[in-house]
Amino acid sequence: MELKRRGILIILSSPSGAGKSTLAQRLMQWDPSIRFSVSATTRPPRPGEENGREYYFKTRTEFETMVQRGEMLEHAEVFGNLYGSPRAPVEAAIAAGHDVLFDIDWQGGQQIRNSALAEDVVSIFVLPPSIGELERRLRARGQDSDEVIRARMQKSRDEISHWAEYDYVLINQDIDRAVEETRAIVTAERLKRSRQVGLVDLVRRLNAEFEEKKV
Ligand code: 5GP
């Protein structure tokens, strides 16, 4: 039986190369009702990226206008580019009882945790098993120069320093296991009493049945 419940905001953060995007995709394959929060960014698209799918690609002026109008739930500068989560789709999704998945950095995580939506947040930090493995995964993409990789490694160090701000921390040594652990987190968080707003009606009905049976 499906009870009415409040949607949760699943914030997934990790240094780049820790396997966060794969994890996000696998989570949405497991439950297609989970909505992905497509961020806006001023960084140029990478090969294969599509406007509106991975990101909404914006000019700096367009982005700053959105911020001024209060249209961003959070925003931050990463590697000299602006990134932000548009507010409207998130509010619409949780009002409809859908969960929303965010692939954002620690700065964004902090802002959403400190917003009016704090109660709805479930934050997960993904650690790599080692720094050697992190670097290997960054190089395996084969898209970036040594200089870019060095900058990403530095950003990774900064990102990892925020691990203790998250509700859950998992180590992505084996992707299947990390996916299973993430599903377990989401399943348990959905079952929290405070999120199952439909429980009051159900228990009222159960009590009415007791009355009928004169228990
Ligand atoms: P990339 O350029 O590699 O896609 O992303 C760089 C970093 O920006 C990643 O750590 C990613 O999680 C983060 N990021 C992507 N979208 C957002 C966003 O909307 N807000 C924030 N704060 N970070 C984001």
XYZ file of C-alpha atoms and ligand atoms in Angstrom:
239
model
C 0.000 0.000 0.000
C 1.362 3.441 -1.001
C 0.828 6.134 1.601
C 1.007 9.834 0.907
C 4.412 11.174 1.907
C 6.635 14.210 1.606
C 9.324 14.077 -1.053
C 12.957 14.087 0.081
C 15.877 16.066 -1.302
C 18.756 13.657 -1.808
C 22.011 15.578 -1.909
C 24.894 13.604 -3.339
C 28.343 15.172 -3.027
C 31.820 13.828 -3.619
C 35.111 14.816 -5.152
C 35.024 14.422 -8.943
C 36.142 10.928 -9.875
C 34.530 9.229 -6.882
C 31.788 7.783 -9.081
C 28.974 10.090 -8.048
C 27.415 10.468 -11.527
C 27.223 6.691 -12.041
C 25.660 6.345 -8.622
C 23.097 9.049 -9.444
C 22.179 7.345 -12.732
C 21.835 3.932 -11.110
C 19.617 5.351 -8.384
C 17.268 6.837 -10.974
C 17.188 3.567 -12.926
C 16.157 1.825 -9.708
C 13.365 4.338 -9.115
C 12.376 6.392 -12.167
C 10.060 8.523 -10.015
C 13.142 10.254 -8.571
C 13.585 13.613 -10.286
C 17.096 14.822 -11.083
C 17.698 18.488 -10.321
C 19.264 19.772 -13.542
C 21.650 22.548 -12.517
C 22.375 25.744 -14.374
C 26.020 26.492 -15.108
C 28.175 29.024 -16.886
C 30.739 26.376 -17.849
C 30.741 25.368 -21.520
C 29.191 22.005 -22.429
C 31.531 18.984 -22.653
C 31.247 16.704 -25.687
C 28.038 14.698 -25.433
C 26.362 17.023 -22.948
C 22.948 18.378 -23.874
C 21.314 21.597 -22.762
C 18.539 20.725 -20.316
C 19.785 17.165 -19.693
C 23.109 17.395 -17.821
C 22.893 21.156 -17.265
C 21.163 24.319 -18.422
C 24.036 26.184 -20.038
C 23.837 29.916 -19.291
C 25.877 33.047 -19.810
C 27.191 34.726 -16.670
C 24.651 37.538 -17.110
C 21.739 35.113 -17.483
C 22.915 33.212 -14.429
C 23.353 36.334 -12.306
C 19.877 37.535 -13.288
C 18.399 34.235 -12.065
C 20.240 34.660 -8.748
C 19.008 38.249 -8.343
C 15.433 37.165 -8.987
C 15.700 34.558 -6.240
C 15.276 31.737 -8.767
C 18.183 29.658 -7.392
C 17.780 27.401 -4.391
C 21.561 27.563 -3.992
C 24.526 28.554 -6.098
C 28.295 28.467 -5.901
C 31.440 29.092 -7.880
C 33.435 25.988 -8.818
C 36.605 26.111 -10.980
C 35.787 29.721 -11.919
C 32.305 28.848 -13.185
C 28.952 29.423 -11.557
C 26.690 26.483 -10.756
C 23.227 26.597 -9.233
C 20.042 24.607 -8.646
C 16.890 26.248 -10.077
C 14.254 26.479 -7.342
C 10.939 26.069 -9.230
C 11.307 22.445 -10.462
C 12.400 21.321 -6.993
C 9.437 22.922 -5.263
C 7.034 21.482 -7.842
C 8.508 17.977 -7.471
C 8.371 17.809 -3.679
C 4.865 19.284 -3.621
C 3.838 16.374 -5.879
C 5.485 13.907 -3.456
C 8.497 13.173 -5.669
C 12.046 12.864 -4.391
C 14.689 15.073 -5.980
C 18.310 14.109 -6.495
C 21.033 16.787 -6.466
C 24.562 16.259 -7.755
C 26.093 19.356 -6.165
C 29.207 20.320 -4.233
C 29.576 20.946 -0.470
C 28.777 24.666 -0.844
C 25.396 23.865 -2.384
C 24.760 21.127 0.184
C 25.389 23.590 2.989
C 23.022 26.188 1.517
C 20.123 23.743 1.065
C 20.684 22.318 4.554
C 20.401 25.870 5.913
C 17.300 26.719 3.864
C 13.592 26.372 4.641
C 13.788 22.890 3.073
C 16.256 21.607 5.704
C 13.760 19.067 7.105
C 13.459 17.401 3.706
C 17.198 16.976 3.119
C 19.046 13.659 3.144
C 22.718 14.246 2.410
C 25.156 11.591 1.258
C 28.901 12.007 0.792
C 30.784 9.566 -1.435
C 34.449 8.928 -0.658
C 36.899 7.210 -3.014
C 38.767 4.221 -1.544
C 42.096 6.020 -2.112
C 43.520 9.161 -3.695
C 45.432 7.013 -6.207
C 42.106 5.562 -7.358
C 40.554 9.032 -7.541
C 43.364 10.257 -9.797
C 43.141 7.131 -11.937
C 39.405 7.720 -12.483
C 39.998 11.392 -13.324
C 42.664 10.454 -15.903
C 40.558 7.642 -17.347
C 38.069 10.207 -18.641
C 40.846 11.243 -21.019
C 39.248 14.644 -21.500
C 41.386 16.875 -19.342
C 44.933 18.236 -19.392
C 47.424 17.641 -16.538
C 46.772 21.145 -15.322
C 43.016 20.594 -15.174
C 43.551 17.284 -13.378
C 45.791 18.971 -10.805
C 43.121 21.637 -10.221
C 40.464 18.917 -9.833
C 42.661 17.050 -7.331
C 42.982 20.239 -5.291
C 39.229 20.791 -5.409
C 38.805 17.134 -4.347
C 40.882 17.757 -1.255
C 38.735 20.751 -0.393
C 35.524 18.772 -1.079
C 36.638 15.829 1.109
C 37.341 18.196 4.016
C 33.543 18.651 4.311
C 32.662 14.961 4.693
C 31.537 15.346 8.307
C 28.716 17.748 7.375
C 26.758 14.948 5.674
C 24.145 12.598 7.157
C 25.629 9.530 5.457
C 29.091 8.705 4.130
C 29.828 5.822 1.814
C 33.000 4.522 0.237
C 32.712 3.740 -3.432
C 35.065 0.772 -3.739
C 32.509 -1.344 -5.529
C 29.789 0.488 -7.457
C 27.147 -2.260 -7.012
C 27.616 -2.133 -3.276
C 27.537 1.684 -3.230
C 24.259 1.604 -5.212
C 22.776 -0.927 -2.801
C 23.811 1.201 0.181
C 22.316 4.336 -1.377
C 19.018 2.527 -2.027
C 18.969 1.400 1.604
C 19.433 5.000 2.763
C 16.640 6.269 0.497
C 14.265 3.461 1.508
C 14.815 4.084 5.219
C 14.526 7.856 4.910
C 11.216 7.534 3.047
C 9.859 5.451 5.921
C 10.567 8.102 8.571
C 7.373 8.759 10.483
C 7.549 12.521 9.972
C 7.596 12.056 6.190
C 4.670 9.637 6.005
C 1.938 12.237 6.198
C -0.629 9.640 5.109
C -0.164 7.637 8.341
C -2.657 9.669 10.340
C -5.475 8.738 7.943
C -4.441 5.096 7.854
C -4.365 4.759 11.642
C -7.733 6.550 11.874
C -9.141 3.936 9.502
C -7.590 1.088 11.490
C -9.181 2.491 14.638
C -12.554 2.734 12.897
C -12.233 -0.971 12.091
C -11.510 -1.712 15.749
C -14.660 0.222 16.651
C -16.719 -1.787 14.162
C -15.417 -5.001 15.649
C -16.102 -3.592 19.121
C -12.508 -4.244 20.266
P 31.288 19.434 -13.497
O 31.693 20.736 -14.126
O 32.409 18.445 -13.442
O 30.026 18.878 -14.106
O 30.911 19.765 -11.972
C 31.841 20.352 -11.119
C 31.337 20.359 -9.696
O 30.199 21.238 -9.581
C 30.844 19.004 -9.186
O 31.364 18.816 -7.874
C 29.360 19.151 -9.126
O 28.779 18.340 -8.121
C 29.209 20.609 -8.804
N 27.889 21.122 -9.185
C 27.147 20.797 -10.272
N 25.983 21.452 -10.265
C 25.972 22.202 -9.142
C 25.010 23.097 -8.560
O 23.920 23.325 -9.071
N 25.369 23.698 -7.393
C 26.551 23.462 -6.776
N 26.781 24.079 -5.618
N 27.473 22.622 -7.293
C 27.185 22.007 -8.451
